[in-house]
Amino acid sequence: MEDIEEEAEEVLGSSLTMEKVAAAKQFIENHYRAQMKNIQERKERRWVLERKLASSDVPKEEQMNLIKDLERKETEFMRLKRHKICVDDFELLTIIGRGAFGEVRLCREKKSGNIYAMKKLKKSEMLKRGQVEHVRAERNLLAEVASHCIVKLYYSFQDAEYLYLIMEYLPGGDMMTLLIREDTLTENVAKFYIAQSILAIESIHKHNYIHRDIKPDNLLLDKNGHMKLSDFGLCKPLDCATLSVIHENKTIDDENMTEPMDIDGGIADADNKSSWRSPHEQLQHWQMNRRKLAFSTVGTPDYIAPEVLLKKGYGMECDWWSLGAILYEMLVGYPPFYSDDPITTCRKIVHWRNHLKFPEDARLSLEAKDLICRLLCDVEHRLGTGGANQIKAHPWFKDVAWDKLYEMEAAFKPEVNGELDTRNFMKFDESDPPAAARTSSGSRKMLLTPKDLSFVGYTYKNFDAVKGRHHFDIRNSNLYTHPCTPTYLGSLRI
């Protein structure tokens, strides 16, 4: 018996050692890959400058000064890159969001004074609920996709307990808050925000990601009222080799459900709890429960496509279904398949043909109804299966200037008084356990534990986003023009 126990301990020890070795290997490979890339980019920047100078009539002495200036900028750039970002670099302010895995808090970077939104996720919860791939995909998407239609990521880092995402703060609140305040939107206002949503979804689809959680809570407004897509915690990268559908054994919210969902049964009773309500009563009931659903661990399934719920396998088209449900809610006041409990909502979505109806007093144009019906339908008939251009070409959008949407005045101007204003977000109780987890050294040490193996390579700095905020620009240096000659060396991207 003792021999068996000793052998088991040996195997366990060996397994832990191998995991530590794998973590160390991945860390070292990432480090040296980044180092080699930095060296190559530095050489290329030097070569570009020398080539431009060689073809100009700038005197030799001035050329040497410009090269020395480049070297100085390179040194500053490397110093910025080497700085280890940690939670102690930020002053933590108001909580503006809270979920099953962590919280979102307004914060101020101590060195620059810049205001950001800090999303903090507990590692142990990520591992326990099988969310590692989701959080990795969220970080990768934010790092890869440079679009003014989605929330900008500035930094990502970690400590022993938490993962951190430092993102731009959008003080206009979210679409859920706007809908609760306004009840319904006019078609022109709804059209503006749906059009911006289409551009945002299109931008992530082009990078082969599915969002899978498109809902009003994740459509944020900046200080001018323009919409940006956020919260990519459920996004999924598509395999470009097979690029079609995802087959899963779980629905999106299965992580939070202990019992399987009987979404195929009980259809006869699916509407019993809510069919007696008038549209006005339905709206009041929805709004009364909306905030509870937004911050519960299960959330609301009102925007999930039927193919996702049925686990048939699904593709990018599921995001367009969600957009159709949001458009319905904007114009009618509540989602098309709303019910008192999530299971009934799921049943109604799966059997959408029996439940997609427009209230008699909802004054929607024929084009709006047609668009909704062509988004809330089976995948093979759904608009968007051939790309976002199919939806853009719908008659409801005939007067939309797609390339001017983010330049024109927004349909709704939020009330914002200063960069620290959080009036457009829910208030949260600060007496809950502290949000920040700090290490004694002020920076993360490389603790090669099995837990860390899942999060190797998470750290990220967006230099394109940060450069202007630090008054330092190695990627877009000043225009080099000699004072005695009209020679113009152009905008040197270094």
Tab-separated table of C-alpha atoms in Angstrom:
chain	number	residue	atom	x	y	z
A	1	MET	CA	0.000	0.000	0.000
A	2	GLU	CA	2.848	2.358	0.904
A	3	ASP	CA	4.520	1.540	-2.414
A	4	ILE	CA	1.356	2.512	-4.300
A	5	GLU	CA	1.103	5.824	-2.421
A	6	GLU	CA	4.767	6.590	-3.068
A	7	GLU	CA	4.327	5.788	-6.750
A	8	ALA	CA	1.244	8.047	-6.942
A	9	GLU	CA	3.158	10.914	-5.313
A	10	GLU	CA	6.013	10.358	-7.757
A	11	VAL	CA	3.650	10.529	-10.757
A	12	LEU	CA	1.966	13.678	-9.373
A	13	GLY	CA	5.337	15.302	-8.738
A	14	SER	CA	6.467	14.414	-12.217
A	15	SER	CA	3.270	15.852	-13.736
A	16	LEU	CA	3.649	19.139	-11.858
A	17	THR	CA	7.290	19.358	-12.901
A	18	MET	CA	6.394	18.825	-16.552
A	19	GLU	CA	3.756	21.560	-16.372
A	20	LYS	CA	6.286	23.944	-14.847
A	21	VAL	CA	8.763	23.063	-17.583
A	22	ALA	CA	6.118	23.684	-20.250
A	23	ALA	CA	5.267	27.074	-18.717
A	24	ALA	CA	8.947	28.059	-18.566
A	25	LYS	CA	9.500	26.929	-22.155
A	26	GLN	CA	6.546	28.947	-23.428
A	27	PHE	CA	7.609	32.014	-21.438
A	28	ILE	CA	11.185	31.876	-22.782
A	29	GLU	CA	10.053	31.260	-26.369
A	30	ASN	CA	7.668	34.226	-26.239
A	31	HIS	CA	10.375	36.419	-24.731
A	32	TYR	CA	13.021	35.647	-27.343
A	33	ARG	CA	10.569	35.771	-30.214
A	34	ALA	CA	9.625	39.293	-29.114
A	35	GLN	CA	13.305	40.231	-28.694
A	36	MET	CA	14.190	39.097	-32.220
A	37	LYS	CA	11.193	40.969	-33.633
A	38	ASN	CA	12.220	44.157	-31.796
A	39	ILE	CA	15.791	43.934	-33.107
A	40	GLN	CA	14.583	43.431	-36.673
A	41	GLU	CA	12.131	46.344	-36.462
A	42	ARG	CA	14.841	48.583	-34.990
A	43	LYS	CA	17.197	47.738	-37.871
A	44	GLU	CA	14.465	48.443	-40.410
A	45	ARG	CA	13.714	51.865	-38.881
A	46	ARG	CA	17.399	52.795	-38.996
A	47	TRP	CA	17.638	51.602	-42.595
A	48	VAL	CA	14.562	53.611	-43.654
A	49	LEU	CA	15.954	56.814	-42.152
A	50	GLU	CA	19.420	56.334	-43.663
A	51	ARG	CA	17.893	55.651	-47.085
A	52	LYS	CA	15.760	58.807	-46.940
A	53	LEU	CA	18.721	60.880	-45.807
A	54	ALA	CA	20.965	59.466	-48.544
A	55	SER	CA	18.532	60.632	-51.220
A	56	SER	CA	18.203	64.122	-49.698
A	57	ASP	CA	20.477	67.171	-49.699
A	58	VAL	CA	20.612	67.410	-45.897
A	59	PRO	CA	24.202	68.222	-44.773
A	60	LYS	CA	26.228	65.370	-43.206
A	61	GLU	CA	26.342	67.009	-39.791
A	62	GLU	CA	22.569	67.343	-39.717
A	63	GLN	CA	22.209	63.758	-40.911
A	64	MET	CA	24.287	62.584	-37.954
A	65	ASN	CA	22.104	64.612	-35.584
A	66	LEU	CA	18.959	63.031	-37.018
A	67	ILE	CA	20.419	59.530	-36.632
A	68	LYS	CA	21.407	60.315	-33.023
A	69	ASP	CA	17.877	61.593	-32.421
A	70	LEU	CA	16.511	58.289	-33.730
A	71	GLU	CA	18.839	56.365	-31.390
A	72	ARG	CA	17.640	58.455	-28.448
A	73	LYS	CA	14.001	57.732	-29.352
A	74	GLU	CA	14.809	54.017	-29.684
A	75	THR	CA	16.297	54.036	-26.182
A	76	GLU	CA	13.201	55.737	-24.755
A	77	PHE	CA	11.020	53.273	-26.657
A	78	MET	CA	12.863	50.274	-25.179
A	79	ARG	CA	12.596	51.765	-21.701
A	80	LEU	CA	8.846	52.096	-22.133
A	81	LYS	CA	8.595	48.507	-23.371
A	82	ARG	CA	10.612	47.141	-20.442
A	83	HIS	CA	8.445	48.820	-17.829
A	84	LYS	CA	6.405	46.151	-16.066
A	85	ILE	CA	2.814	47.334	-15.880
A	86	CYS	CA	1.029	46.261	-12.700
A	87	VAL	CA	-2.063	47.198	-10.743
A	88	ASP	CA	-0.021	49.529	-8.522
A	89	ASP	CA	0.476	51.804	-11.542
A	90	PHE	CA	-3.205	52.751	-11.310
A	91	GLU	CA	-5.380	54.568	-8.815
A	92	LEU	CA	-8.616	52.590	-8.493
A	93	LEU	CA	-11.817	54.650	-8.634
A	94	THR	CA	-15.543	53.891	-9.069
A	95	ILE	CA	-16.888	50.422	-9.901
A	96	ILE	CA	-18.915	50.639	-13.130
A	97	GLY	CA	-19.576	46.948	-13.775
A	98	ARG	CA	-19.606	43.615	-11.994
A	99	GLY	CA	-20.018	40.063	-13.261
A	100	ALA	CA	-19.528	36.398	-12.442
A	101	PHE	CA	-15.755	36.501	-12.962
A	102	GLY	CA	-14.776	39.957	-11.765
A	103	GLU	CA	-15.489	43.656	-12.085
A	104	VAL	CA	-14.900	46.735	-14.223
A	105	ARG	CA	-13.618	49.809	-12.458
A	106	LEU	CA	-12.735	53.330	-13.466
A	107	CYS	CA	-9.030	53.958	-12.832
A	108	ARG	CA	-6.376	56.642	-13.270
A	109	GLU	CA	-2.847	55.846	-14.434
A	110	LYS	CA	-0.623	57.427	-11.784
A	111	LYS	CA	2.226	58.430	-14.097
A	112	SER	CA	0.200	60.018	-16.890
A	113	GLY	CA	-3.057	60.883	-15.114
A	114	ASN	CA	-5.010	59.240	-17.929
A	115	ILE	CA	-8.420	57.706	-17.180
A	116	TYR	CA	-9.154	54.112	-18.202
A	117	ALA	CA	-11.608	51.289	-17.511
A	118	MET	CA	-9.917	48.368	-15.722
A	119	LYS	CA	-11.485	44.938	-16.216
A	120	LYS	CA	-10.295	42.496	-13.562
A	121	LEU	CA	-10.876	38.724	-13.808
A	122	LYS	CA	-10.131	36.167	-11.109
A	123	LYS	CA	-7.847	33.417	-12.429
A	124	SER	CA	-9.210	30.693	-10.166
A	125	GLU	CA	-12.769	31.384	-11.392
A	126	MET	CA	-11.584	31.321	-15.008
A	127	LEU	CA	-10.025	27.897	-14.476
A	128	LYS	CA	-12.895	26.504	-12.403
A	129	ARG	CA	-15.531	27.490	-14.980
A	130	GLY	CA	-13.475	26.536	-18.031
A	131	GLN	CA	-13.166	30.110	-19.287
A	132	VAL	CA	-9.419	30.133	-20.073
A	133	GLU	CA	-9.871	29.910	-23.838
A	134	HIS	CA	-12.566	32.590	-23.752
A	135	VAL	CA	-10.429	35.085	-21.834
A	136	ARG	CA	-7.454	34.329	-24.092
A	137	ALA	CA	-9.640	34.939	-27.169
A	138	GLU	CA	-10.893	38.224	-25.684
A	139	ARG	CA	-7.352	39.482	-25.116
A	140	ASN	CA	-6.218	38.316	-28.571
A	141	LEU	CA	-9.160	39.926	-30.346
A	142	LEU	CA	-8.646	43.263	-28.587
A	143	ALA	CA	-4.923	43.125	-29.415
A	144	GLU	CA	-5.447	42.154	-33.074
A	145	VAL	CA	-8.440	44.218	-34.184
A	146	ALA	CA	-7.688	47.923	-34.636
A	147	SER	CA	-11.100	49.476	-35.224
A	148	HIS	CA	-12.784	52.657	-34.026
A	149	CYS	CA	-15.962	50.554	-33.728
A	150	ILE	CA	-14.721	48.454	-30.798
A	151	VAL	CA	-13.396	49.365	-27.365
A	152	LYS	CA	-9.647	50.004	-27.442
A	153	LEU	CA	-7.250	47.919	-25.350
A	154	TYR	CA	-4.220	49.733	-23.906
A	155	TYR	CA	-2.627	47.114	-21.647
A	156	SER	CA	-3.173	43.579	-20.422
A	157	PHE	CA	-1.210	42.090	-17.522
A	158	GLN	CA	-1.591	39.731	-14.592
A	159	ASP	CA	-0.533	39.060	-11.039
A	160	ALA	CA	-0.732	35.917	-8.923
A	161	GLU	CA	-4.537	36.108	-8.564
A	162	TYR	CA	-6.021	38.212	-11.357
A	163	LEU	CA	-5.945	39.068	-15.046
A	164	TYR	CA	-6.275	42.755	-15.957
A	165	LEU	CA	-7.435	44.511	-19.124
A	166	ILE	CA	-6.882	48.283	-19.266
A	167	MET	CA	-9.303	49.698	-21.829
A	168	GLU	CA	-10.633	53.042	-22.942
A	169	TYR	CA	-13.400	54.437	-20.770
A	170	LEU	CA	-16.629	55.267	-22.598
A	171	PRO	CA	-18.641	57.541	-20.265
A	172	GLY	CA	-21.899	57.500	-22.252
A	173	GLY	CA	-23.076	54.267	-20.635
A	174	ASP	CA	-24.542	51.334	-22.535
A	175	MET	CA	-27.483	50.738	-24.826
A	176	MET	CA	-29.348	48.871	-22.076
A	177	THR	CA	-29.378	52.009	-19.907
A	178	LEU	CA	-30.504	54.137	-22.849
A	179	LEU	CA	-33.354	51.743	-23.679
A	180	ILE	CA	-34.524	51.610	-20.055
A	181	ARG	CA	-34.575	55.406	-19.980
A	182	GLU	CA	-36.230	55.940	-23.362
A	183	ASP	CA	-38.575	52.882	-23.517
A	184	THR	CA	-38.326	52.785	-27.329
A	185	LEU	CA	-36.269	54.561	-29.988
A	186	THR	CA	-37.464	56.165	-33.186
A	187	GLU	CA	-36.518	54.315	-36.353
A	188	ASN	CA	-33.953	56.970	-37.287
A	189	VAL	CA	-32.168	56.718	-33.921
A	190	ALA	CA	-32.346	52.914	-33.966
A	191	LYS	CA	-31.015	52.893	-37.529
A	192	PHE	CA	-27.976	54.953	-36.512
A	193	TYR	CA	-26.994	52.576	-33.704
A	194	ILE	CA	-27.813	49.384	-35.599
A	195	ALA	CA	-25.670	50.658	-38.491
A	196	GLN	CA	-22.741	51.335	-36.157
A	197	SER	CA	-23.262	47.895	-34.611
A	198	ILE	CA	-23.061	46.320	-38.061
A	199	LEU	CA	-19.698	48.016	-38.676
A	200	ALA	CA	-18.430	46.785	-35.293
A	201	ILE	CA	-19.544	43.185	-35.860
A	202	GLU	CA	-18.158	43.280	-39.394
A	203	SER	CA	-14.756	44.396	-38.067
A	204	ILE	CA	-14.398	41.337	-35.814
A	205	HIS	CA	-15.821	38.932	-38.397
A	206	LYS	CA	-13.124	40.083	-40.820
A	207	HIS	CA	-10.566	38.814	-38.270
A	208	ASN	CA	-12.454	35.480	-38.087
A	209	TYR	CA	-13.946	35.979	-34.633
A	210	ILE	CA	-17.554	35.432	-33.565
A	211	HIS	CA	-18.700	37.655	-30.685
A	212	ARG	CA	-21.507	35.318	-29.454
A	213	ASP	CA	-22.739	37.807	-26.841
A	214	ILE	CA	-24.173	40.721	-28.819
A	215	LYS	CA	-26.676	42.469	-26.530
A	216	PRO	CA	-27.505	46.063	-25.485
A	217	ASP	CA	-25.310	45.747	-22.366
A	218	ASN	CA	-22.252	45.335	-24.619
A	219	LEU	CA	-22.955	48.312	-26.882
A	220	LEU	CA	-21.227	51.264	-25.180
A	221	LEU	CA	-21.494	54.963	-25.990
A	222	ASP	CA	-18.598	57.391	-25.972
A	223	LYS	CA	-18.928	60.979	-24.718
A	224	ASN	CA	-20.272	62.071	-28.112
A	225	GLY	CA	-22.859	59.291	-28.349
A	226	HIS	CA	-21.068	57.071	-30.853
A	227	MET	CA	-21.362	53.336	-30.245
A	228	LYS	CA	-18.521	50.862	-29.680
A	229	LEU	CA	-18.748	47.107	-29.165
A	230	SER	CA	-17.311	45.718	-25.919
A	231	ASP	CA	-17.065	42.604	-23.727
A	232	PHE	CA	-15.482	39.890	-25.829
A	233	GLY	CA	-15.452	37.354	-22.994
A	234	LEU	CA	-17.460	34.840	-25.040
A	235	CYS	CA	-15.884	35.537	-28.424
A	236	LYS	CA	-14.646	32.552	-30.392
A	237	PRO	CA	-11.967	32.432	-33.096
A	238	LEU	CA	-12.911	30.424	-36.165
A	239	ASP	CA	-10.442	27.911	-37.545
A	240	CYS	CA	-9.431	29.525	-40.835
A	241	ALA	CA	-8.573	26.130	-42.307
A	242	THR	CA	-12.116	24.797	-41.968
A	243	LEU	CA	-13.711	28.259	-41.557
A	244	SER	CA	-17.342	27.491	-41.182
A	245	VAL	CA	-19.073	26.336	-38.039
A	246	ILE	CA	-18.295	25.667	-34.398
A	247	HIS	CA	-19.538	22.445	-32.841
A	248	GLU	CA	-19.823	22.531	-29.079
A	249	ASN	CA	-21.177	20.337	-26.318
A	250	LYS	CA	-22.396	23.333	-24.328
A	251	THR	CA	-24.633	26.317	-24.869
A	252	ILE	CA	-23.175	29.734	-24.162
A	253	ASP	CA	-24.487	29.837	-20.618
A	254	ASP	CA	-24.080	26.167	-19.732
A	255	GLU	CA	-21.135	27.015	-17.476
A	256	ASN	CA	-23.641	28.512	-15.055
A	257	MET	CA	-26.316	25.833	-15.257
A	258	THR	CA	-26.287	22.626	-13.264
A	259	GLU	CA	-29.230	21.006	-15.020
A	260	PRO	CA	-29.579	20.429	-18.769
A	261	MET	CA	-32.003	22.751	-20.489
A	262	ASP	CA	-35.144	21.090	-21.818
A	263	ILE	CA	-35.604	23.567	-24.637
A	264	ASP	CA	-37.410	21.179	-26.939
A	265	GLY	CA	-40.137	20.225	-24.472
A	266	GLY	CA	-43.084	22.090	-23.040
A	267	ILE	CA	-43.682	24.327	-26.030
A	268	ALA	CA	-47.423	24.420	-25.477
A	269	ASP	CA	-46.803	26.239	-22.196
A	270	ALA	CA	-44.057	28.495	-23.471
A	271	ASP	CA	-46.256	31.551	-23.647
A	272	ASN	CA	-48.602	30.897	-20.743
A	273	LYS	CA	-46.859	33.146	-18.244
A	274	SER	CA	-46.689	36.235	-20.409
A	275	SER	CA	-49.382	35.957	-23.123
A	276	TRP	CA	-51.966	37.652	-20.952
A	277	ARG	CA	-49.959	40.862	-20.676
A	278	SER	CA	-50.628	43.876	-22.838
A	279	PRO	CA	-47.611	45.301	-24.699
A	280	HIS	CA	-47.397	48.109	-22.093
A	281	GLU	CA	-47.426	45.607	-19.215
A	282	GLN	CA	-44.843	43.480	-21.029
A	283	LEU	CA	-42.581	46.528	-21.353
A	284	GLN	CA	-42.918	47.401	-17.667
A	285	HIS	CA	-42.236	43.814	-16.605
A	286	TRP	CA	-39.166	43.580	-18.859
A	287	GLN	CA	-37.690	46.811	-17.546
A	288	MET	CA	-38.325	45.792	-13.948
A	289	ASN	CA	-36.275	42.609	-14.415
A	290	ARG	CA	-33.717	43.866	-16.936
A	291	ARG	CA	-31.002	45.076	-14.558
A	292	LYS	CA	-31.258	41.938	-12.409
A	293	LEU	CA	-30.665	39.799	-15.492
A	294	ALA	CA	-27.765	41.964	-16.650
A	295	PHE	CA	-25.734	41.325	-13.515
A	296	SER	CA	-26.804	37.785	-12.643
A	297	THR	CA	-24.413	34.900	-13.206
A	298	VAL	CA	-26.724	33.290	-15.757
A	299	GLY	CA	-27.602	36.476	-17.639
A	300	THR	CA	-30.338	36.674	-20.237
A	301	PRO	CA	-30.693	34.332	-23.240
A	302	ASP	CA	-32.967	36.771	-25.088
A	303	TYR	CA	-30.418	37.494	-27.816
A	304	ILE	CA	-29.005	33.992	-28.398
A	305	ALA	CA	-29.572	32.414	-31.813
A	306	PRO	CA	-31.528	29.119	-31.988
A	307	GLU	CA	-28.651	27.200	-33.600
A	308	VAL	CA	-26.452	28.067	-30.594
A	309	LEU	CA	-29.103	26.890	-28.124
A	310	LEU	CA	-29.647	23.650	-30.077
A	311	LYS	CA	-25.873	22.985	-30.205
A	312	LYS	CA	-26.152	22.190	-33.918
A	313	GLY	CA	-22.949	23.967	-34.831
A	314	TYR	CA	-22.971	27.630	-35.769
A	315	GLY	CA	-21.005	30.346	-37.501
A	316	MET	CA	-20.818	34.121	-37.696
A	317	GLU	CA	-24.519	34.278	-38.576
A	318	CYS	CA	-25.437	33.895	-34.888
A	319	ASP	CA	-24.264	37.490	-34.272
A	320	TRP	CA	-26.705	38.796	-36.884
A	321	TRP	CA	-29.619	37.029	-35.158
A	322	SER	CA	-28.638	38.858	-31.946
A	323	LEU	CA	-28.647	42.159	-33.811
A	324	GLY	CA	-32.158	41.436	-35.099
A	325	ALA	CA	-33.353	40.839	-31.530
A	326	ILE	CA	-31.798	44.149	-30.434
A	327	LEU	CA	-33.479	46.030	-33.297
A	328	TYR	CA	-36.834	44.541	-32.276
A	329	GLU	CA	-36.247	45.648	-28.671
A	330	MET	CA	-35.251	49.164	-29.741
A	331	LEU	CA	-38.475	49.643	-31.702
A	332	VAL	CA	-40.958	47.629	-29.604
A	333	GLY	CA	-39.554	48.072	-26.083
A	334	TYR	CA	-38.716	44.486	-25.120
A	335	PRO	CA	-37.029	41.513	-26.852
A	336	PRO	CA	-39.072	39.387	-29.266
A	337	PHE	CA	-38.994	36.194	-27.175
A	338	TYR	CA	-39.085	37.617	-23.658
A	339	SER	CA	-40.603	35.488	-20.902
A	340	ASP	CA	-40.483	35.315	-17.110
A	341	ASP	CA	-37.823	32.644	-16.989
A	342	PRO	CA	-34.800	31.815	-19.184
A	343	ILE	CA	-35.911	28.280	-20.061
A	344	THR	CA	-39.197	29.512	-21.544
A	345	THR	CA	-37.328	32.217	-23.465
A	346	CYS	CA	-35.028	29.554	-24.924
A	347	ARG	CA	-37.995	27.433	-25.971
A	348	LYS	CA	-39.602	30.414	-27.693
A	349	ILE	CA	-36.359	31.195	-29.549
A	350	VAL	CA	-35.987	27.611	-30.766
A	351	HIS	CA	-39.623	27.686	-31.953
A	352	TRP	CA	-39.365	31.250	-33.236
A	353	ARG	CA	-41.902	30.697	-36.037
A	354	ASN	CA	-44.664	30.383	-33.441
A	355	HIS	CA	-43.550	33.343	-31.324
A	356	LEU	CA	-42.120	36.092	-33.538
A	357	LYS	CA	-44.962	38.628	-33.553
A	358	PHE	CA	-45.268	42.401	-33.649
A	359	PRO	CA	-47.676	44.133	-31.225
A	360	GLU	CA	-50.580	45.812	-32.984
A	361	ASP	CA	-49.749	49.211	-31.462
A	362	ALA	CA	-46.084	49.049	-32.555
A	363	ARG	CA	-45.845	51.454	-35.478
A	364	LEU	CA	-42.961	49.928	-37.415
A	365	SER	CA	-42.321	50.615	-41.070
A	366	LEU	CA	-42.659	47.710	-43.483
A	367	GLU	CA	-38.898	47.918	-44.154
A	368	ALA	CA	-38.077	47.634	-40.430
A	369	LYS	CA	-40.354	44.622	-39.995
A	370	ASP	CA	-38.861	42.976	-43.061
A	371	LEU	CA	-35.305	43.481	-41.798
A	372	ILE	CA	-36.169	42.017	-38.400
A	373	CYS	CA	-37.816	38.991	-40.015
A	374	ARG	CA	-34.815	38.437	-42.283
A	375	LEU	CA	-32.460	38.469	-39.299
A	376	LEU	CA	-34.646	36.414	-36.940
A	377	CYS	CA	-34.971	33.323	-39.117
A	378	ASP	CA	-33.195	30.073	-39.988
A	379	VAL	CA	-29.488	30.359	-40.784
A	380	GLU	CA	-29.843	29.387	-44.438
A	381	HIS	CA	-32.259	32.280	-45.062
A	382	ARG	CA	-30.681	34.829	-42.700
A	383	LEU	CA	-29.230	38.095	-43.980
A	384	GLY	CA	-25.509	38.266	-43.294
A	385	THR	CA	-24.651	34.703	-44.289
A	386	GLY	CA	-22.746	36.216	-47.207
A	387	GLY	CA	-21.241	39.041	-45.153
A	388	ALA	CA	-22.309	42.378	-43.703
A	389	ASN	CA	-22.864	43.898	-47.148
A	390	GLN	CA	-26.037	41.832	-47.500
A	391	ILE	CA	-27.494	43.631	-44.481
A	392	LYS	CA	-26.171	47.044	-45.509
A	393	ALA	CA	-27.972	46.674	-48.842
A	394	HIS	CA	-31.379	46.236	-47.160
A	395	PRO	CA	-33.873	49.020	-48.083
A	396	TRP	CA	-34.176	50.126	-44.420
A	397	PHE	CA	-30.588	51.433	-44.663
A	398	LYS	CA	-31.032	53.170	-48.030
A	399	ASP	CA	-30.174	56.633	-46.639
A	400	VAL	CA	-27.203	55.534	-44.459
A	401	ALA	CA	-23.773	56.972	-45.333
A	402	TRP	CA	-21.741	54.016	-44.088
A	403	ASP	CA	-18.325	55.663	-44.411
A	404	LYS	CA	-19.484	58.805	-42.542
A	405	LEU	CA	-21.236	57.224	-39.544
A	406	TYR	CA	-18.465	57.981	-37.050
A	407	GLU	CA	-17.900	61.478	-38.430
A	408	MET	CA	-21.486	62.728	-38.237
A	409	GLU	CA	-23.265	63.903	-35.118
A	410	ALA	CA	-24.563	60.947	-33.101
A	411	ALA	CA	-28.277	60.236	-32.815
A	412	PHE	CA	-28.141	60.658	-29.043
A	413	LYS	CA	-25.796	62.911	-27.044
A	414	PRO	CA	-25.219	61.509	-23.530
A	415	GLU	CA	-24.967	63.817	-20.548
A	416	VAL	CA	-21.331	63.684	-19.425
A	417	ASN	CA	-19.709	66.137	-17.024
A	418	GLY	CA	-15.962	65.496	-17.077
A	419	GLU	CA	-13.816	62.412	-17.641
A	420	LEU	CA	-14.655	60.926	-14.204
A	421	ASP	CA	-18.424	61.133	-14.644
A	422	THR	CA	-20.104	57.727	-14.146
A	423	ARG	CA	-23.736	58.881	-14.060
A	424	ASN	CA	-24.568	56.725	-17.091
A	425	PHE	CA	-23.595	53.505	-15.289
A	426	MET	CA	-25.212	51.602	-12.448
A	427	LYS	CA	-24.083	52.327	-8.893
A	428	PHE	CA	-22.313	49.480	-7.088
A	429	ASP	CA	-21.731	48.911	-3.395
A	430	GLU	CA	-18.115	49.706	-2.530
A	431	SER	CA	-18.406	47.814	0.776
A	432	ASP	CA	-17.901	44.525	-1.104
A	433	PRO	CA	-14.436	42.896	-0.869
A	434	PRO	CA	-11.644	45.055	-2.363
A	435	ALA	CA	-11.313	44.732	-6.128
A	436	ALA	CA	-7.547	44.947	-6.393
A	437	ALA	CA	-5.132	42.146	-5.664
A	438	ARG	CA	-1.640	43.533	-5.162
A	439	THR	CA	1.689	41.781	-4.935
A	440	SER	CA	4.122	42.907	-2.275
A	441	SER	CA	6.805	43.758	-4.809
A	442	GLY	CA	4.503	45.896	-6.944
A	443	SER	CA	5.154	43.778	-10.043
A	444	ARG	CA	4.360	40.239	-11.051
A	445	LYS	CA	7.001	37.617	-10.377
A	446	MET	CA	7.340	34.642	-12.671
A	447	LEU	CA	5.731	31.968	-10.498
A	448	LEU	CA	5.713	28.845	-12.631
A	449	THR	CA	2.648	27.152	-11.199
A	450	PRO	CA	0.166	25.007	-13.131
A	451	LYS	CA	-2.330	27.861	-12.778
A	452	ASP	CA	0.011	30.257	-14.589
A	453	LEU	CA	0.590	27.842	-17.465
A	454	SER	CA	-2.886	28.699	-18.727
A	455	PHE	CA	-2.100	32.416	-18.858
A	456	VAL	CA	1.462	32.553	-20.239
A	457	GLY	CA	1.769	35.308	-22.866
A	458	TYR	CA	-1.181	37.347	-21.569
A	459	THR	CA	0.811	40.598	-21.134
A	460	TYR	CA	0.296	43.205	-23.860
A	461	LYS	CA	1.012	46.889	-24.528
A	462	ASN	CA	-0.701	48.775	-27.323
A	463	PHE	CA	1.976	51.267	-28.378
A	464	ASP	CA	-0.155	52.725	-31.155
A	465	ALA	CA	-2.793	53.576	-28.533
A	466	VAL	CA	-0.433	54.621	-25.740
A	467	LYS	CA	2.044	56.713	-27.744
A	468	GLY	CA	0.024	59.925	-27.768
A	469	ARG	CA	-0.802	59.610	-24.087
A	470	HIS	CA	2.865	59.375	-23.083
A	471	HIS	CA	4.005	62.305	-25.238
A	472	PHE	CA	6.389	59.943	-26.993
A	473	ASP	CA	6.109	58.583	-30.481
A	474	ILE	CA	8.607	56.126	-31.913
A	475	ARG	CA	6.115	54.815	-34.469
A	476	ASN	CA	5.298	58.259	-35.865
A	477	SER	CA	8.332	60.470	-35.338
A	478	ASN	CA	8.413	64.178	-36.120
A	479	LEU	CA	8.753	65.268	-39.713
A	480	TYR	CA	12.424	65.715	-40.474
A	481	THR	CA	12.960	68.879	-42.491
A	482	HIS	CA	16.291	70.676	-42.704
A	483	PRO	CA	15.819	74.406	-41.999
A	484	CYS	CA	17.999	75.454	-44.953
A	485	THR	CA	16.436	73.306	-47.633
A	486	PRO	CA	12.889	72.471	-48.795
A	487	THR	CA	13.721	68.754	-48.695
A	488	TYR	CA	10.863	66.937	-46.994
A	489	LEU	CA	11.597	63.478	-45.634
A	490	GLY	CA	7.960	62.619	-45.130
A	491	SER	CA	6.165	61.019	-42.247
A	492	LEU	CA	8.647	58.449	-41.038
A	493	ARG	CA	6.898	55.491	-39.393
A	494	ILE	CA	9.502	54.024	-37.060
